[in-house]
Tab-separated table of C-alpha atoms and ligand atoms in Angstrom:
chain	number	residue	atom	x	y	z
A	460	MET	CA	219.315	155.966	-181.087
A	461	TRP	CA	218.687	155.914	-184.788
A	462	VAL	CA	222.280	156.432	-186.617
A	463	ILE	CA	222.445	156.942	-190.281
A	464	TYR	CA	225.926	155.999	-191.837
A	465	HIS	CA	226.997	155.712	-195.525
A	466	LYS	CA	230.350	154.463	-196.444
A	467	ASP	CA	230.682	156.586	-199.649
A	468	THR	CA	231.012	159.649	-197.110
A	469	LEU	CA	234.656	158.407	-196.651
A	470	LEU	CA	235.472	158.810	-200.486
A	471	HIS	CA	236.049	162.479	-200.087
A	472	GLN	CA	239.540	163.500	-199.472
A	473	THR	CA	241.146	166.757	-200.074
A	474	VAL	CA	244.020	168.921	-199.107
A	475	GLU	CA	243.829	172.542	-197.951
A	476	LEU	CA	246.373	175.401	-197.378
A	477	ILE	CA	247.752	176.823	-194.350
A	478	GLY	CA	249.436	179.943	-195.586
A	479	ALA	CA	251.219	178.511	-198.615
A	480	LYS	CA	251.613	175.048	-197.033
A	481	LEU	CA	249.364	172.283	-198.323
A	482	ILE	CA	248.336	169.907	-195.848
A	483	PRO	CA	245.622	167.122	-195.733
A	484	ALA	CA	242.465	168.620	-195.031
A	485	LEU	CA	241.345	168.593	-191.325
A	486	GLU	CA	237.969	167.769	-192.442
A	487	SER	CA	238.922	164.080	-192.972
A	488	PRO	CA	237.308	160.515	-193.321
A	489	ALA	CA	239.050	159.856	-190.099
A	490	ARG	CA	236.110	162.066	-188.282
A	491	ILE	CA	233.544	159.798	-189.422
A	492	GLU	CA	235.429	156.458	-188.760
A	493	ALA	CA	236.021	157.624	-185.097
A	494	ILE	CA	232.493	158.371	-184.487
A	495	LEU	CA	231.261	155.280	-186.120
A	496	LYS	CA	233.511	153.046	-183.908
A	497	VAL	CA	232.051	154.356	-180.705
A	498	LEU	CA	228.516	154.332	-181.763
A	499	GLU	CA	228.967	150.434	-182.932
A	500	GLU	CA	230.019	149.874	-179.401
A	501	ASP	CA	226.758	150.834	-177.895
A	502	GLU	CA	224.346	147.979	-178.421
A	503	GLU	CA	221.480	150.686	-177.809
A	504	ASN	CA	222.356	152.139	-181.078
A	505	THR	CA	220.407	151.190	-184.366
A	506	ILE	CA	222.634	151.848	-187.324
A	507	GLN	CA	221.271	152.337	-190.722
A	508	TYR	CA	223.712	151.369	-193.083
A	509	LEU	CA	222.726	152.984	-196.219
A	510	HIS	CA	225.134	151.509	-198.721
A	511	ASP	CA	224.404	147.862	-197.445
A	512	LYS	CA	221.990	146.671	-200.160
A	513	GLN	CA	222.519	143.138	-198.610
A	514	ASN	CA	220.757	144.177	-195.317
A	515	PRO	CA	217.474	144.598	-196.014
A	516	ASP	CA	215.469	147.435	-194.288
A	517	ASN	CA	216.171	147.340	-190.433
A	518	LEU	CA	213.383	149.948	-189.605
A	519	PRO	CA	210.722	149.362	-186.969
A	520	PHE	CA	208.151	150.628	-189.506
A	521	PRO	CA	208.445	148.330	-192.543
A	522	LYS	CA	205.404	150.039	-194.275
A	523	CYS	CA	207.233	153.234	-195.115
A	524	GLU	CA	208.152	154.117	-198.925
A	525	PRO	CA	212.021	153.280	-199.362
A	526	LEU	CA	214.385	155.977	-199.990
A	527	SER	CA	214.657	156.964	-203.533
A	528	HIS	CA	217.739	158.236	-205.173
A	529	ASP	CA	215.456	160.050	-207.692
A	530	LEU	CA	214.041	162.055	-204.645
A	531	VAL	CA	217.541	162.914	-203.405
A	532	GLN	CA	218.166	164.406	-206.868
A	533	GLU	CA	214.847	165.914	-207.081
A	534	LEU	CA	215.526	167.711	-203.808
A	535	LEU	CA	219.170	168.734	-204.560
A	536	THR	CA	218.130	170.349	-207.754
A	537	LYS	CA	215.077	172.303	-205.759
A	538	THR	CA	217.515	173.614	-203.356
A	539	HIS	CA	220.529	174.174	-205.246
A	540	ASP	CA	221.673	175.756	-208.598
A	541	PHE	CA	221.669	172.950	-211.468
A	542	SER	CA	224.837	173.805	-213.145
A	543	TYR	CA	226.413	174.268	-209.686
A	544	LEU	CA	225.669	170.401	-209.152
A	545	GLU	CA	226.637	169.618	-212.587
A	546	HIS	CA	229.913	171.549	-211.778
A	547	LEU	CA	230.628	169.296	-208.351
A	548	LYS	CA	229.860	166.268	-210.135
A	549	THR	CA	232.023	166.586	-213.263
A	550	ALA	CA	234.964	169.345	-212.410
A	551	HIS	CA	237.344	166.563	-210.973
A	552	ALA	CA	237.200	164.180	-214.113
A	553	ALA	CA	237.231	167.418	-216.573
A	554	TRP	CA	240.424	168.491	-214.913
A	555	VAL	CA	241.925	164.974	-215.079
A	556	ALA	CA	240.793	164.732	-218.763
A	557	GLN	CA	242.558	168.139	-219.553
A	558	GLY	CA	245.773	166.726	-217.931
A	559	LEU	CA	245.802	169.379	-215.445
A	560	VAL	CA	246.069	166.951	-212.645
A	561	GLU	CA	246.462	163.256	-211.796
A	562	GLU	CA	243.451	161.157	-210.896
A	563	ASP	CA	244.353	161.045	-207.003
A	564	ASP	CA	245.201	164.542	-206.955
A	565	CYS	CA	242.673	167.032	-205.292
A	566	ILE	CA	241.656	170.333	-207.366
A	567	LEU	CA	241.411	173.815	-205.546
A	568	PRO	CA	240.042	177.098	-206.741
A	569	GLU	CA	242.606	179.909	-207.486
A	570	CYS	CA	240.723	182.630	-209.210
A	571	PHE	CA	237.637	184.004	-207.407
A	572	ARG	CA	235.068	186.432	-209.106
A	573	PRO	CA	235.924	189.884	-207.644
A	574	PRO	CA	232.861	191.060	-206.135
A	575	THR	CA	233.328	194.782	-207.112
A	576	ASN	CA	233.382	193.646	-210.628
A	577	THR	CA	229.474	194.844	-211.610
A	578	THR	CA	230.555	196.031	-215.018
A	579	GLY	CA	231.577	193.073	-216.889
A	580	SER	CA	228.781	191.767	-219.283
A	581	ARG	CA	229.885	188.105	-218.356
A	582	SER	CA	230.836	188.645	-214.710
A	583	GLU	CA	227.378	187.091	-213.715
A	584	GLN	CA	227.883	183.933	-215.907
A	585	PRO	CA	229.519	180.779	-215.214
A	586	PRO	CA	232.773	180.698	-217.194
A	587	GLU	CA	233.366	178.159	-219.724
A	588	ASP	CA	236.647	177.408	-218.758
A	589	ILE	CA	236.565	174.304	-216.061
A	590	PHE	CA	239.735	176.046	-214.279
A	591	ALA	CA	237.741	179.329	-213.746
A	592	ARG	CA	234.535	177.630	-212.842
A	593	MET	CA	236.471	176.116	-209.766
A	594	GLY	CA	236.544	179.826	-208.436
A	595	TYR	CA	233.210	180.852	-209.715
A	596	TYR	CA	231.483	178.165	-207.608
A	597	ALA	CA	233.368	178.703	-204.352
A	598	PHE	CA	233.965	181.300	-201.960
A	599	ASP	CA	237.192	179.789	-200.207
A	600	MET	CA	240.020	177.443	-200.612
A	601	SER	CA	238.528	175.061	-198.072
A	602	SER	CA	236.380	173.325	-200.625
A	603	GLY	CA	238.685	171.183	-202.779
A	604	LEU	CA	237.321	168.297	-204.971
A	605	SER	CA	238.869	164.877	-205.113
A	606	LYS	CA	237.998	161.974	-207.202
A	607	GLY	CA	235.472	160.659	-204.787
A	608	SER	CA	234.050	163.738	-203.877
A	609	TRP	CA	230.738	164.014	-205.738
A	610	LYS	CA	229.762	160.348	-204.297
A	611	ALA	CA	230.612	161.409	-200.920
A	612	ILE	CA	228.571	164.771	-201.272
A	613	LEU	CA	225.570	162.497	-202.646
A	614	ALA	CA	225.865	160.260	-199.843
A	615	SER	CA	225.764	163.216	-197.321
A	616	ALA	CA	222.617	164.392	-198.878
A	617	THR	CA	221.052	161.008	-198.901
A	618	ILE	CA	221.640	160.629	-195.298
A	619	ALA	CA	219.875	163.798	-194.600
A	620	VAL	CA	216.926	162.852	-196.633
A	621	GLU	CA	216.748	159.474	-194.818
A	622	ALA	CA	217.156	161.346	-191.549
A	623	ALA	CA	213.797	163.283	-192.455
A	624	ARG	CA	212.337	160.168	-193.600
A	625	LEU	CA	212.641	158.074	-190.527
A	626	LEU	CA	211.433	161.023	-188.448
A	627	THR	CA	208.233	161.843	-190.453
A	628	VAL	CA	207.140	158.094	-191.218
A	629	PRO	CA	206.692	157.254	-187.466
A	630	THR	CA	205.351	160.722	-186.795
A	631	MET	CA	202.333	159.903	-189.114
A	632	VAL	CA	201.925	156.346	-188.466
A	633	ALA	CA	203.002	156.067	-184.734
A	634	LEU	CA	202.559	159.500	-183.194
A	635	GLN	CA	201.026	157.853	-180.276
A	636	SER	CA	203.223	154.884	-179.804
A	637	PRO	CA	205.473	155.100	-176.647
A	638	TYR	CA	208.334	153.812	-178.694
A	639	PHE	CA	208.399	157.003	-180.741
A	640	LYS	CA	208.375	159.174	-177.837
A	641	ILE	CA	211.663	157.858	-176.953
A	642	GLN	CA	213.137	157.229	-180.141
A	643	ASN	CA	212.096	160.713	-181.602
A	644	THR	CA	215.773	161.555	-182.510
A	645	VAL	CA	217.807	160.532	-185.721
A	646	LEU	CA	221.646	160.966	-185.875
A	647	ALA	CA	222.767	161.728	-189.317
A	648	LEU	CA	226.472	161.119	-189.744
A	649	CYS	CA	226.854	163.530	-192.609
A	650	ARG	CA	230.107	164.221	-194.386
A	651	PRO	CA	231.122	166.452	-195.999
A	652	PRO	CA	229.193	169.007	-193.614
A	653	GLY	CA	226.761	171.306	-195.279
A	654	HIS	CA	226.209	174.815	-193.164
A	655	HIS	CA	228.387	177.055	-195.183
A	656	CYS	CA	227.135	176.279	-198.590
A	657	ASP	CA	224.492	178.262	-200.185
A	658	THR	CA	222.566	177.426	-203.399
A	659	LYS	CA	225.675	177.633	-205.806
A	660	MET	CA	229.020	178.224	-203.725
A	661	SER	CA	230.805	175.743	-201.693
A	662	GLY	CA	233.075	176.887	-198.897
A	663	GLY	CA	234.329	175.871	-195.520
A	664	TYR	CA	234.370	172.083	-196.480
A	665	CYS	CA	230.953	172.220	-197.381
A	666	TYR	CA	229.528	171.523	-200.727
A	667	VAL	CA	225.728	170.846	-200.473
A	668	ASN	CA	223.555	172.097	-197.525
A	669	ASN	CA	222.319	168.943	-195.714
A	670	ALA	CA	220.180	170.810	-193.030
A	671	VAL	CA	218.382	172.693	-196.124
A	672	LEU	CA	218.081	169.537	-197.689
A	673	ALA	CA	216.484	167.781	-194.602
A	674	VAL	CA	213.901	170.603	-194.208
A	675	GLU	CA	212.668	170.215	-197.941
A	676	ALA	CA	212.624	166.409	-197.308
A	677	LEU	CA	210.350	166.925	-194.132
A	678	HIS	CA	208.154	168.694	-196.168
A	679	HIS	CA	208.181	166.174	-199.121
A	680	TYR	CA	207.519	163.138	-196.453
A	681	LEU	CA	204.673	164.846	-194.478
A	682	ASN	CA	202.873	166.175	-197.669
A	683	GLY	CA	203.106	162.711	-199.322
A	684	GLN	CA	201.306	161.264	-196.294
A	685	TYR	CA	198.380	163.606	-196.832
A	686	PRO	CA	198.068	164.344	-200.650
A	687	GLY	CA	195.974	167.460	-201.348
A	688	LEU	CA	196.743	168.689	-198.094
A	689	LEU	CA	199.759	171.376	-197.711
A	690	LEU	CA	201.497	170.974	-194.361
A	691	ILE	CA	204.281	173.429	-193.540
A	692	PRO	CA	206.103	172.387	-190.330
A	693	LYS	CA	207.578	174.588	-188.164
A	694	VAL	CA	211.270	173.699	-188.057
A	695	ALA	CA	213.934	175.023	-185.904
A	696	ILE	CA	217.640	174.686	-186.626
A	697	LEU	CA	220.045	175.161	-183.728
A	698	ASP	CA	223.536	175.210	-185.159
A	699	LEU	CA	226.124	174.273	-182.360
A	700	ASP	CA	229.072	174.354	-184.716
A	701	PHE	CA	231.751	176.836	-183.677
A	702	HIS	CA	231.166	178.403	-187.106
A	703	HIS	CA	228.259	180.244	-188.015
A	704	GLY	CA	226.286	178.584	-190.696
A	705	ASN	CA	225.947	181.164	-193.270
A	706	GLY	CA	224.670	178.953	-195.737
A	707	THR	CA	221.606	177.693	-193.852
A	708	GLN	CA	220.911	181.331	-192.461
A	709	ASP	CA	220.757	182.500	-196.017
A	710	TYR	CA	218.528	179.940	-197.246
A	711	PHE	CA	215.882	180.510	-194.690
A	712	TYR	CA	216.423	184.286	-194.191
A	713	SER	CA	212.977	185.322	-195.443
A	714	ASN	CA	211.316	182.110	-194.076
A	715	SER	CA	209.048	182.564	-190.860
A	716	ALA	CA	208.496	178.710	-190.712
A	717	VAL	CA	212.108	178.045	-190.089
A	718	LEU	CA	213.912	179.412	-187.050
A	719	TYR	CA	217.544	179.357	-187.604
A	720	VAL	CA	219.289	179.823	-184.130
A	721	SER	CA	223.513	179.809	-184.080
A	722	ILE	CA	225.917	179.774	-181.139
A	723	HIS	CA	229.233	180.713	-182.914
A	724	GLY	CA	232.866	182.383	-182.305
A	725	LEU	CA	232.594	186.220	-182.789
A	726	ASN	CA	234.709	187.644	-185.744
A	727	GLU	CA	235.678	184.053	-186.783
A	728	PHE	CA	235.182	182.108	-190.203
A	729	PRO	CA	233.052	182.660	-192.338
A	730	TYR	CA	233.812	186.384	-191.136
A	731	TYR	CA	231.087	188.129	-193.028
A	732	SER	CA	227.903	186.959	-191.297
A	733	GLY	CA	226.834	185.598	-187.963
A	734	PHE	CA	226.316	189.090	-186.236
A	735	GLU	CA	223.382	189.771	-183.899
A	736	GLU	CA	221.689	192.422	-186.135
A	737	GLU	CA	220.877	189.558	-188.624
A	738	THR	CA	217.479	188.728	-187.647
A	739	GLY	CA	215.609	187.903	-190.770
A	740	ARG	CA	213.934	189.617	-193.860
A	741	ASP	CA	210.469	190.233	-194.881
A	742	SER	CA	208.238	187.830	-193.500
A	743	GLY	CA	211.286	185.780	-191.993
A	744	ARG	CA	211.899	188.963	-189.717
A	745	GLY	CA	212.493	187.510	-186.174
A	746	PHE	CA	213.201	184.247	-187.271
A	747	ASN	CA	217.039	184.382	-187.419
A	748	CYS	CA	218.865	184.459	-184.191
A	749	ASN	CA	222.825	184.725	-183.815
A	750	TYR	CA	224.690	184.668	-180.600
A	751	PRO	CA	228.268	185.252	-181.596
A	752	ILE	CA	230.639	184.871	-178.494
A	753	PRO	CA	233.993	185.634	-177.806
A	754	VAL	CA	236.721	183.076	-178.026
A	755	LYS	CA	237.955	181.607	-174.886
A	756	THR	CA	234.484	181.343	-173.805
A	757	SER	CA	234.123	178.950	-170.695
A	758	ALA	CA	231.471	176.126	-170.366
A	759	GLU	CA	229.449	177.823	-167.862
A	760	GLU	CA	229.296	181.113	-170.184
A	761	TYR	CA	228.232	178.770	-173.096
A	762	MET	CA	225.738	177.154	-171.331
A	763	ALA	CA	224.036	180.493	-170.341
A	764	VAL	CA	223.945	181.475	-173.911
A	765	LEU	CA	222.552	178.160	-174.988
A	766	LYS	CA	219.771	178.441	-172.291
A	767	ALA	CA	218.733	181.453	-174.052
A	768	ALA	CA	218.787	180.376	-177.251
A	769	MET	CA	216.593	177.223	-176.055
A	770	ASP	CA	214.240	179.485	-174.697
A	771	LYS	CA	214.000	181.193	-178.261
A	772	ILE	CA	213.256	177.802	-179.831
A	773	GLN	CA	210.671	176.741	-177.097
A	774	ASP	CA	208.783	179.953	-177.664
A	775	PHE	CA	208.788	179.112	-181.362
A	776	GLN	CA	207.040	175.794	-180.984
A	777	PRO	CA	208.379	174.023	-183.642
A	778	ASP	CA	207.488	170.579	-184.939
A	779	PHE	CA	210.737	169.377	-185.616
A	780	LEU	CA	214.419	170.422	-184.564
A	781	ILE	CA	217.574	170.184	-186.572
A	782	VAL	CA	220.786	170.393	-184.444
A	783	SER	CA	223.733	171.292	-186.758
A	784	LEU	CA	226.055	169.718	-184.576
A	785	GLY	CA	230.025	170.589	-184.709
A	786	PHE	CA	232.453	169.340	-181.980
A	787	ASP	CA	234.875	172.300	-183.281
A	788	THR	CA	233.903	174.064	-179.838
A	789	PHE	CA	235.930	171.337	-178.226
A	790	ARG	CA	239.097	172.967	-176.320
A	791	LEU	CA	241.593	171.256	-178.545
A	792	ASP	CA	239.978	171.949	-181.718
A	793	PRO	CA	242.536	173.631	-184.265
A	794	LEU	CA	239.780	175.572	-185.811
A	795	GLY	CA	237.694	176.591	-182.848
A	796	SER	CA	238.751	178.452	-179.733
A	797	PHE	CA	235.985	177.699	-177.033
A	798	ASP	CA	236.906	176.112	-173.807
A	799	LEU	CA	234.508	173.146	-173.794
A	800	ASP	CA	235.661	169.529	-172.236
A	801	THR	CA	234.175	166.291	-173.199
A	802	GLU	CA	231.661	166.205	-170.460
A	803	ASP	CA	230.309	169.600	-171.484
A	804	TYR	CA	228.663	167.947	-174.500
A	805	GLU	CA	226.383	166.020	-172.000
A	806	THR	CA	225.528	169.263	-170.223
A	807	MET	CA	224.966	170.852	-173.679
A	808	ALA	CA	222.654	168.062	-174.851
A	809	ARG	CA	220.641	168.172	-171.566
A	810	CYS	CA	219.975	171.896	-172.036
A	811	VAL	CA	218.705	171.042	-175.534
A	812	ARG	CA	216.464	168.623	-173.972
A	813	SER	CA	215.801	170.270	-170.785
A	814	SER	CA	211.864	170.493	-170.608
A	815	ASP	CA	209.013	168.249	-171.648
A	816	GLU	CA	208.202	170.420	-174.537
A	817	LEU	CA	211.680	170.368	-175.732
A	818	ARG	CA	212.008	166.729	-175.455
A	819	SER	CA	208.895	165.948	-177.290
A	820	ILE	CA	210.418	167.620	-180.564
A	821	PRO	CA	211.217	165.052	-183.041
A	822	ALA	CA	214.792	165.995	-183.860
A	823	ILE	CA	217.720	165.209	-186.442
A	824	ILE	CA	221.305	165.505	-185.007
A	825	MET	CA	223.294	166.242	-188.047
A	826	LEU	CA	226.900	166.220	-188.002
A	827	GLU	CA	228.866	169.674	-189.237
A	828	GLY	CA	232.308	170.080	-188.126
A	829	GLY	CA	234.825	168.937	-185.390
A	830	TYR	CA	238.515	168.303	-186.223
A	831	VAL	CA	240.257	166.409	-183.473
A	832	PHE	CA	239.242	162.892	-184.716
A	833	GLU	CA	240.748	161.188	-181.472
A	834	ASN	CA	238.163	162.854	-179.209
A	835	LEU	CA	235.190	162.951	-181.470
A	836	GLY	CA	233.935	159.750	-180.735
A	837	GLU	CA	233.970	160.293	-176.759
A	838	ASN	CA	232.609	163.844	-177.418
A	839	MET	CA	229.632	162.453	-179.541
A	840	LYS	CA	229.000	159.583	-176.859
A	841	SER	CA	229.002	162.227	-174.123
A	842	PHE	CA	226.406	164.484	-176.215
A	843	LEU	CA	224.165	161.400	-176.659
A	844	LYS	CA	224.419	160.514	-173.125
A	845	GLY	CA	222.954	163.966	-172.186
A	846	TRP	CA	220.351	164.010	-175.045
A	847	LYS	CA	219.076	160.382	-173.686
A	848	GLY	CA	219.546	161.238	-170.102
A	849	ASN	CA	216.583	163.343	-169.938
A	850	VAL	CA	214.040	160.658	-171.146
B	1658	OKP	C1	233.837	174.336	-191.225
B	1658	OKP	B1	232.755	173.993	-190.205
B	1658	OKP	C2	242.288	175.903	-192.623
B	1658	OKP	C3	241.315	176.968	-193.092
B	1658	OKP	C4	239.981	176.300	-192.378
B	1658	OKP	C5	237.692	176.738	-192.987
B	1658	OKP	C6	236.869	176.648	-191.648
B	1658	OKP	C7	235.929	175.816	-191.974
B	1658	OKP	C8	235.130	175.327	-190.868
B	1658	OKP	N1	243.415	176.087	-193.689
B	1658	OKP	N2	239.021	177.454	-192.820
B	1658	OKP	O1	232.047	175.147	-189.818
B	1658	OKP	O2	233.392	173.245	-189.049
B	1659	ZN	ZN1	232.866	174.640	-187.848
């Protein structure tokens, strides 16, 4: 399995509120460290340490174009609001410069724009005040910024783009090779996660939408291969995080080339989306599919829903699959309430790869949530076992 990791993802360290109590955010660097540790123990994994400039390209296809930081920037500005990105990049330093906080402190939004304020002439505009901007560009208080946040956000985005690159280069140069038939999956260890974020608002620990970036990067790499020919691949996004990926749904809501399918807790965060009747708009109608399921759902019930979701995806006949994978469906997760245990992730992955057709889809497994870091490594290992078990 190809695994993509970047150590800058560890630089983002925030706090969050539970009621009025401030705690270190559950979305912590320890999550990535725990997963990486288990992945490193398995010699079958080829880990791409993106930050490691000493370590030359360890790709099996050396001819591919190197990952460019300009490209990550270009895709970020294509998919997100420019001043929002500037805000993410500069807000923390600006607060420090104005003496509002110490360098090691985390900053949180406090004043949100009231959605009912439709008459104020300036209500749509980003406020000048850096304090106010924090609320303008967020929809909740689980999206603080620390000194290292921007670097981590950028690393997370870079991992998503790199995943798309690894997947498309072999698609073009080695589609027929038996090696690619087995290795047609890339595991992207993104952090912070992305599925709650829209084009100009952070929330739910998400700052830029990594799945959105991966789709745009797939377009970029595919079309770079055949200049002059516009290839629009069909991409299915399967969101298995406990929470509905409102940001991802939103981005592709009118798009018939991207099928978004999500299984998530009913009436849970982010609360205002994820319902069955959200099926897409205009030409995207029919290409959005939500399976909200009640809390306490058992493994058996969950797998039945997943089977239906996979049928839907198979009917769509996607060229690529992105799995937004969260382990907050785990029975002990503080933010989730399904009753899934470690071995259930193996069953889950087997189901995602349960037919020859499904197995042949080049896939990115992209990390979203999952907050019991003590079990994250084993849960990931179990998922990958099921994923590979069907080869
Ligand atoms: C993000 B992801 C705790 C509140 C947490 C945000 C949940 C974010 C889940 N004080 N609320 O989808 O795993
Ligand atoms: Zn989640």
